[in-house]
Each structure stands twice: as structure tokens, then as C-alpha cells.
PDB file of N, CA and C in Angstrom:
ATOM      1  N   ASN A1304     -21.649 -11.104  -3.249  1.00  0.00           N
ATOM      2  CA  ASN A1304     -21.558  -9.753  -2.762  1.00  0.00           C
ATOM      3  C   ASN A1304     -20.879  -8.870  -3.795  1.00  0.00           C
ATOM      4  N   TYR A1305     -20.936  -7.582  -3.581  1.00  0.00           N
ATOM      5  CA  TYR A1305     -20.428  -6.612  -4.542  1.00  0.00           C
ATOM      6  C   TYR A1305     -18.932  -6.790  -4.786  1.00  0.00           C
ATOM      7  N   GLY A1306     -18.166  -7.061  -3.758  1.00  0.00           N
ATOM      8  CA  GLY A1306     -16.730  -7.275  -3.922  1.00  0.00           C
ATOM      9  C   GLY A1306     -16.438  -8.430  -4.862  1.00  0.00           C
ATOM     10  N   HIS A1307     -17.151  -9.519  -4.692  1.00  0.00           N
ATOM     11  CA  HIS A1307     -16.991 -10.691  -5.562  1.00  0.00           C
ATOM     12  C   HIS A1307     -17.363 -10.336  -6.995  1.00  0.00           C
ATOM     13  N   MET A1308     -18.437  -9.567  -7.163  1.00  0.00           N
ATOM     14  CA  MET A1308     -18.865  -9.156  -8.489  1.00  0.00           C
ATOM     15  C   MET A1308     -17.793  -8.310  -9.172  1.00  0.00           C
ATOM     16  N   LEU A1309     -17.207  -7.372  -8.446  1.00  0.00           N
ATOM     17  CA  LEU A1309     -16.154  -6.539  -9.011  1.00  0.00           C
ATOM     18  C   LEU A1309     -14.923  -7.361  -9.380  1.00  0.00           C
ATOM     19  N   GLN A1310     -14.508  -8.242  -8.491  1.00  0.00           N
ATOM     20  CA  GLN A1310     -13.318  -9.039  -8.751  1.00  0.00           C
ATOM     21  C   GLN A1310     -13.470  -9.913  -9.987  1.00  0.00           C
ATOM     22  N   ASN A1311     -14.686 -10.366 -10.246  1.00  0.00           N
ATOM     23  CA  ASN A1311     -14.914 -11.316 -11.323  1.00  0.00           C
ATOM     24  C   ASN A1311     -15.655 -10.742 -12.529  1.00  0.00           C
ATOM     25  N   GLY A1312     -15.923  -9.440 -12.511  1.00  0.00           N
ATOM     26  CA  GLY A1312     -16.578  -8.807 -13.641  1.00  0.00           C
ATOM     27  C   GLY A1312     -17.990  -9.300 -13.878  1.00  0.00           C
ATOM     28  N   LEU A1313     -18.718  -9.575 -12.817  1.00  0.00           N
ATOM     29  CA  LEU A1313     -20.098 -10.069 -12.931  1.00  0.00           C
ATOM     30  C   LEU A1313     -21.057  -8.883 -12.919  1.00  0.00           C
ATOM     31  N   GLY A1314     -21.550  -8.514 -14.101  1.00  0.00           N
ATOM     32  CA  GLY A1314     -22.473  -7.395 -14.209  1.00  0.00           C
ATOM     33  C   GLY A1314     -21.800  -6.036 -14.149  1.00  0.00           C
ATOM     34  N   THR A1315     -20.501  -6.017 -14.146  1.00  0.00           N
ATOM     35  CA  THR A1315     -19.735  -4.773 -14.062  1.00  0.00           C
ATOM     36  C   THR A1315     -18.344  -5.023 -14.635  1.00  0.00           C
ATOM     37  N   ALA A1316     -17.604  -3.959 -14.852  1.00  0.00           N
ATOM     38  CA  ALA A1316     -16.225  -4.124 -15.311  1.00  0.00           C
ATOM     39  C   ALA A1316     -15.401  -4.765 -14.201  1.00  0.00           C
ATOM     40  N   THR A1317     -14.444  -5.595 -14.579  1.00  0.00           N
ATOM     41  CA  THR A1317     -13.573  -6.246 -13.594  1.00  0.00           C
ATOM     42  C   THR A1317     -12.651  -5.217 -12.951  1.00  0.00           C
ATOM     43  N   ASP A1318     -12.623  -5.201 -11.636  1.00  0.00           N
ATOM     44  CA  ASP A1318     -11.722  -4.336 -10.879  1.00  0.00           C
ATOM     45  C   ASP A1318     -11.334  -5.084  -9.610  1.00  0.00           C
ATOM     46  N   ALA A1319     -10.275  -5.881  -9.708  1.00  0.00           N
ATOM     47  CA  ALA A1319      -9.877  -6.753  -8.601  1.00  0.00           C
ATOM     48  C   ALA A1319      -9.513  -5.964  -7.348  1.00  0.00           C
ATOM     49  N   GLU A1320      -8.869  -4.818  -7.505  1.00  0.00           N
ATOM     50  CA  GLU A1320      -8.471  -4.032  -6.334  1.00  0.00           C
ATOM     51  C   GLU A1320      -9.684  -3.446  -5.611  1.00  0.00           C
ATOM     52  N   ALA A1321     -10.632  -2.902  -6.363  1.00  0.00           N
ATOM     53  CA  ALA A1321     -11.851  -2.374  -5.735  1.00  0.00           C
ATOM     54  C   ALA A1321     -12.654  -3.511  -5.106  1.00  0.00           C
ATOM     55  N   GLY A1322     -12.677  -4.657  -5.774  1.00  0.00           N
ATOM     56  CA  GLY A1322     -13.362  -5.813  -5.221  1.00  0.00           C
ATOM     57  C   GLY A1322     -12.763  -6.241  -3.899  1.00  0.00           C
ATOM     58  N   PHE A1323     -11.438  -6.270  -3.849  1.00  0.00           N
ATOM     59  CA  PHE A1323     -10.775  -6.630  -2.595  1.00  0.00           C
ATOM     60  C   PHE A1323     -11.136  -5.635  -1.490  1.00  0.00           C
ATOM     61  N   ALA A1324     -11.170  -4.348  -1.825  1.00  0.00           N
ATOM     62  CA  ALA A1324     -11.493  -3.331  -0.821  1.00  0.00           C
ATOM     63  C   ALA A1324     -12.879  -3.582  -0.227  1.00  0.00           C
ATOM     64  N   TRP A1325     -13.852  -3.960  -1.062  1.00  0.00           N
ATOM     65  CA  TRP A1325     -15.199  -4.260  -0.561  1.00  0.00           C
ATOM     66  C   TRP A1325     -15.202  -5.534   0.285  1.00  0.00           C
ATOM     67  N   LEU A1326     -14.453  -6.541  -0.149  1.00  0.00           N
ATOM     68  CA  LEU A1326     -14.369  -7.776   0.640  1.00  0.00           C
ATOM     69  C   LEU A1326     -13.750  -7.503   2.007  1.00  0.00           C
ATOM     70  N   LEU A1327     -12.718  -6.667   2.025  1.00  0.00           N
ATOM     71  CA  LEU A1327     -12.056  -6.339   3.286  1.00  0.00           C
ATOM     72  C   LEU A1327     -13.006  -5.596   4.223  1.00  0.00           C
ATOM     73  N   ARG A1328     -13.805  -4.694   3.674  1.00  0.00           N
ATOM     74  CA  ARG A1328     -14.793  -3.983   4.501  1.00  0.00           C
ATOM     75  C   ARG A1328     -15.753  -4.974   5.147  1.00  0.00           C
ATOM     76  N   ALA A1329     -16.209  -5.945   4.367  1.00  0.00           N
ATOM     77  CA  ALA A1329     -17.123  -6.952   4.906  1.00  0.00           C
ATOM     78  C   ALA A1329     -16.441  -7.792   5.979  1.00  0.00           C
ATOM     79  N   ALA A1330     -15.202  -8.200   5.705  1.00  0.00           N
ATOM     80  CA  ALA A1330     -14.452  -9.024   6.658  1.00  0.00           C
ATOM     81  C   ALA A1330     -14.228  -8.274   7.963  1.00  0.00           C
ATOM     82  N   GLU A1331     -13.845  -7.022   7.855  1.00  0.00           N
ATOM     83  CA  GLU A1331     -13.591  -6.223   9.061  1.00  0.00           C
ATOM     84  C   GLU A1331     -14.867  -5.973   9.852  1.00  0.00           C
ATOM     85  N   ALA A1332     -16.010  -6.041   9.181  1.00  0.00           N
ATOM     86  CA  ALA A1332     -17.306  -5.869   9.855  1.00  0.00           C
ATOM     87  C   ALA A1332     -17.808  -7.177  10.466  1.00  0.00           C
ATOM     88  N   GLY A1333     -17.032  -8.268  10.286  1.00  0.00           N
ATOM     89  CA  GLY A1333     -17.379  -9.530  10.920  1.00  0.00           C
ATOM     90  C   GLY A1333     -18.029 -10.552  10.000  1.00  0.00           C
ATOM     91  N   ASP A1334     -18.132 -10.257   8.706  1.00  0.00           N
ATOM     92  CA  ASP A1334     -18.736 -11.199   7.764  1.00  0.00           C
ATOM     93  C   ASP A1334     -17.776 -12.370   7.507  1.00  0.00           C
ATOM     94  N   ILE A1335     -18.210 -13.575   7.846  1.00  0.00           N
ATOM     95  CA  ILE A1335     -17.337 -14.743   7.755  1.00  0.00           C
ATOM     96  C   ILE A1335     -16.976 -15.057   6.309  1.00  0.00           C
ATOM     97  N   ASP A1336     -17.942 -14.993   5.404  1.00  0.00           N
ATOM     98  CA  ASP A1336     -17.627 -15.227   3.998  1.00  0.00           C
ATOM     99  C   ASP A1336     -16.618 -14.198   3.502  1.00  0.00           C
ATOM    100  N   GLY A1337     -16.769 -12.966   3.940  1.00  0.00           N
ATOM    101  CA  GLY A1337     -15.806 -11.920   3.587  1.00  0.00           C
ATOM    102  C   GLY A1337     -14.417 -12.260   4.085  1.00  0.00           C
ATOM    103  N   MET A1338     -14.330 -12.766   5.315  1.00  0.00           N
ATOM    104  CA  MET A1338     -13.032 -13.160   5.869  1.00  0.00           C
ATOM    105  C   MET A1338     -12.381 -14.247   5.020  1.00  0.00           C
ATOM    106  N   GLU A1339     -13.192 -15.234   4.627  1.00  0.00           N
ATOM    107  CA  GLU A1339     -12.654 -16.324   3.805  1.00  0.00           C
ATOM    108  C   GLU A1339     -12.231 -15.829   2.429  1.00  0.00           C
ATOM    109  N   ASN A1340     -13.011 -14.906   1.862  1.00  0.00           N
ATOM    110  CA  ASN A1340     -12.649 -14.345   0.565  1.00  0.00           C
ATOM    111  C   ASN A1340     -11.387 -13.498   0.648  1.00  0.00           C
ATOM    112  N   VAL A1341     -11.226 -12.754   1.728  1.00  0.00           N
ATOM    113  CA  VAL A1341     -10.012 -11.954   1.924  1.00  0.00           C
ATOM    114  C   VAL A1341      -8.812 -12.885   2.066  1.00  0.00           C
ATOM    115  N   ALA A1342      -8.972 -13.962   2.814  1.00  0.00           N
ATOM    116  CA  ALA A1342      -7.886 -14.939   2.960  1.00  0.00           C
ATOM    117  C   ALA A1342      -7.470 -15.475   1.595  1.00  0.00           C
ATOM    118  N   GLY A1343      -8.449 -15.822   0.776  1.00  0.00           N
ATOM    119  CA  GLY A1343      -8.157 -16.342  -0.553  1.00  0.00           C
ATOM    120  C   GLY A1343      -7.494 -15.314  -1.451  1.00  0.00           C
ATOM    121  N   ALA A1344      -7.934 -14.071  -1.346  1.00  0.00           N
ATOM    122  CA  ALA A1344      -7.330 -13.002  -2.157  1.00  0.00           C
ATOM    123  C   ALA A1344      -5.870 -12.801  -1.773  1.00  0.00           C
ATOM    124  N   TYR A1345      -5.584 -12.792  -0.472  1.00  0.00           N
ATOM    125  CA  TYR A1345      -4.188 -12.673  -0.033  1.00  0.00           C
ATOM    126  C   TYR A1345      -3.379 -13.892  -0.470  1.00  0.00           C
ATOM    127  N   ARG A1346      -3.963 -15.062  -0.377  1.00  0.00           N
ATOM    128  CA  ARG A1346      -3.257 -16.283  -0.766  1.00  0.00           C
ATOM    129  C   ARG A1346      -2.877 -16.245  -2.248  1.00  0.00           C
ATOM    130  N   ASP A1347      -3.835 -15.791  -3.086  1.00  0.00           N
ATOM    131  CA  ASP A1347      -3.647 -15.807  -4.535  1.00  0.00           C
ATOM    132  C   ASP A1347      -3.081 -14.509  -5.096  1.00  0.00           C
ATOM    133  N   GLY A1348      -3.029 -13.460  -4.280  1.00  0.00           N
ATOM    134  CA  GLY A1348      -2.582 -12.168  -4.773  1.00  0.00           C
ATOM    135  C   GLY A1348      -3.575 -11.564  -5.751  1.00  0.00           C
ATOM    136  N   PHE A1349      -4.862 -11.727  -5.474  1.00  0.00           N
ATOM    137  CA  PHE A1349      -5.929 -11.272  -6.368  1.00  0.00           C
ATOM    138  C   PHE A1349      -6.514  -9.959  -5.856  1.00  0.00           C
ATOM    139  N   GLY A1350      -6.079  -8.845  -6.448  1.00  0.00           N
ATOM    140  CA  GLY A1350      -6.545  -7.531  -6.035  1.00  0.00           C
ATOM    141  C   GLY A1350      -5.751  -6.931  -4.903  1.00  0.00           C
ATOM    142  N   VAL A1351      -4.757  -7.661  -4.445  1.00  0.00           N
ATOM    143  CA  VAL A1351      -3.918  -7.230  -3.316  1.00  0.00           C
ATOM    144  C   VAL A1351      -2.584  -7.963  -3.434  1.00  0.00           C
ATOM    145  N   ALA A1352      -1.541  -7.403  -2.846  1.00  0.00           N
ATOM    146  CA  ALA A1352      -0.241  -8.084  -2.869  1.00  0.00           C
ATOM    147  C   ALA A1352      -0.341  -9.419  -2.136  1.00  0.00           C
ATOM    148  N   GLN A1353       0.217 -10.439  -2.716  1.00  0.00           N
ATOM    149  CA  GLN A1353       0.164 -11.777  -2.120  1.00  0.00           C
ATOM    150  C   GLN A1353       0.866 -11.778  -0.765  1.00  0.00           C
ATOM    151  N   SER A1354       0.231 -12.412   0.217  1.00  0.00           N
ATOM    152  CA  SER A1354       0.795 -12.479   1.561  1.00  0.00           C
ATOM    153  C   SER A1354       0.271 -13.726   2.267  1.00  0.00           C
ATOM    154  N   ALA A1355       1.144 -14.702   2.424  1.00  0.00           N
ATOM    155  CA  ALA A1355       0.757 -15.929   3.129  1.00  0.00           C
ATOM    156  C   ALA A1355       0.407 -15.617   4.581  1.00  0.00           C
ATOM    157  N   GLU A1356       1.120 -14.671   5.173  1.00  0.00           N
ATOM    158  CA  GLU A1356       0.866 -14.306   6.568  1.00  0.00           C
ATOM    159  C   GLU A1356      -0.549 -13.741   6.736  1.00  0.00           C
ATOM    160  N   GLN A1357      -0.949 -12.811   5.865  1.00  0.00           N
ATOM    161  CA  GLN A1357      -2.291 -12.235   5.941  1.00  0.00           C
ATOM    162  C   GLN A1357      -3.357 -13.280   5.591  1.00  0.00           C
ATOM    163  N   ALA A1358      -3.053 -14.150   4.630  1.00  0.00           N
ATOM    164  CA  ALA A1358      -3.993 -15.215   4.268  1.00  0.00           C
ATOM    165  C   ALA A1358      -4.260 -16.112   5.464  1.00  0.00           C
ATOM    166  N   ASP A1359      -3.216 -16.501   6.158  1.00  0.00           N
ATOM    167  CA  ASP A1359      -3.365 -17.354   7.339  1.00  0.00           C
ATOM    168  C   ASP A1359      -4.134 -16.643   8.444  1.00  0.00           C
ATOM    169  N   LEU A1360      -3.841 -15.358   8.641  1.00  0.00           N
ATOM    170  CA  LEU A1360      -4.508 -14.580   9.682  1.00  0.00           C
ATOM    171  C   LEU A1360      -6.017 -14.523   9.432  1.00  0.00           C
ATOM    172  N   TRP A1361      -6.428 -14.208   8.188  1.00  0.00           N
ATOM    173  CA  TRP A1361      -7.855 -14.100   7.878  1.00  0.00           C
ATOM    174  C   TRP A1361      -8.531 -15.458   7.868  1.00  0.00           C
ATOM    175  N   ALA A1362      -7.833 -16.493   7.440  1.00  0.00           N
ATOM    176  CA  ALA A1362      -8.411 -17.841   7.481  1.00  0.00           C
ATOM    177  C   ALA A1362      -8.653 -18.257   8.933  1.00  0.00           C
ATOM    178  N   ALA A1363      -7.738 -17.938   9.816  1.00  0.00           N
ATOM    179  CA  ALA A1363      -7.893 -18.263  11.236  1.00  0.00           C
ATOM    180  C   ALA A1363      -9.053 -17.486  11.842  1.00  0.00           C
ATOM    181  N   ARG A1364      -9.190 -16.207  11.483  1.00  0.00           N
ATOM    182  CA  ARG A1364     -10.314 -15.417  11.976  1.00  0.00           C
ATOM    183  C   ARG A1364     -11.642 -16.001  11.528  1.00  0.00           C
ATOM    184  N   ALA A1365     -11.711 -16.424  10.267  1.00  0.00           N
ATOM    185  CA  ALA A1365     -12.941 -17.030   9.753  1.00  0.00           C
ATOM    186  C   ALA A1365     -13.252 -18.323  10.477  1.00  0.00           C
ATOM    187  N   ALA A1366     -12.246 -19.154  10.679  1.00  0.00           N
ATOM    188  CA  ALA A1366     -12.447 -20.426  11.371  1.00  0.00           C
ATOM    189  C   ALA A1366     -12.930 -20.192  12.802  1.00  0.00           C
ATOM    190  N   GLU A1367     -12.346 -19.221  13.469  1.00  0.00           N
ATOM    191  CA  GLU A1367     -12.751 -18.910  14.841  1.00  0.00           C
ATOM    192  C   GLU A1367     -14.194 -18.391  14.873  1.00  0.00           C
ATOM    193  N   ALA A1368     -14.546 -17.579  13.894  1.00  0.00           N
ATOM    194  CA  ALA A1368     -15.904 -17.024  13.844  1.00  0.00           C
ATOM    195  C   ALA A1368     -16.945 -18.097  13.550  1.00  0.00           C
ATOM    196  N   ARG A1369     -16.555 -19.154  12.872  1.00  0.00           N
ATOM    197  CA  ARG A1369     -17.492 -20.242  12.548  1.00  0.00           C
ATOM    198  C   ARG A1369     -17.759 -21.159  13.739  1.00  0.00           C
ATOM    199  N   LYS A1370     -16.970 -21.062  14.785  1.00  0.00           N
ATOM    200  CA  LYS A1370     -17.157 -21.950  15.944  1.00  0.00           C
ATOM    201  C   LYS A1370     -18.453 -21.640  16.666  1.00  0.00           C
TER     202      LYS A1370
END
């Protein structure tokens, strides 16, 4: 997805913060992969301030959505 491309500079300049914003939009819209990517970004502090609490929250949302 576009957020992943921005975060990793795939076909575009690297912009981790803009990439995170796109991933968050997808996650908030119910995209499970987006939720997992947001969890990972919070866990690693990639494009957003690191937050174990937010990482756990988004990982739990993704797990629940996969049921």
C-alpha cells in the first residue's frame, strides 16, 4: 500500500511520517494489514513516537478483526 511505499522509499522518496499517516488511515477504516502495520510502527517508533501501549492496542484490534 501507499503508506508502506512511503515508509520504505519504494518508488518515491522515503517519508516515514507520511507513510504512518496513510497506514493509520487504512487501520482506522478497518484494514487488518493496516492495523498490523500501525502496531509495528508504534512498536518500532517508525514514523511515529514509539508507544508499547498503542502497539498493543492496534495488535489486539488486528487479532480481533482476524477472528
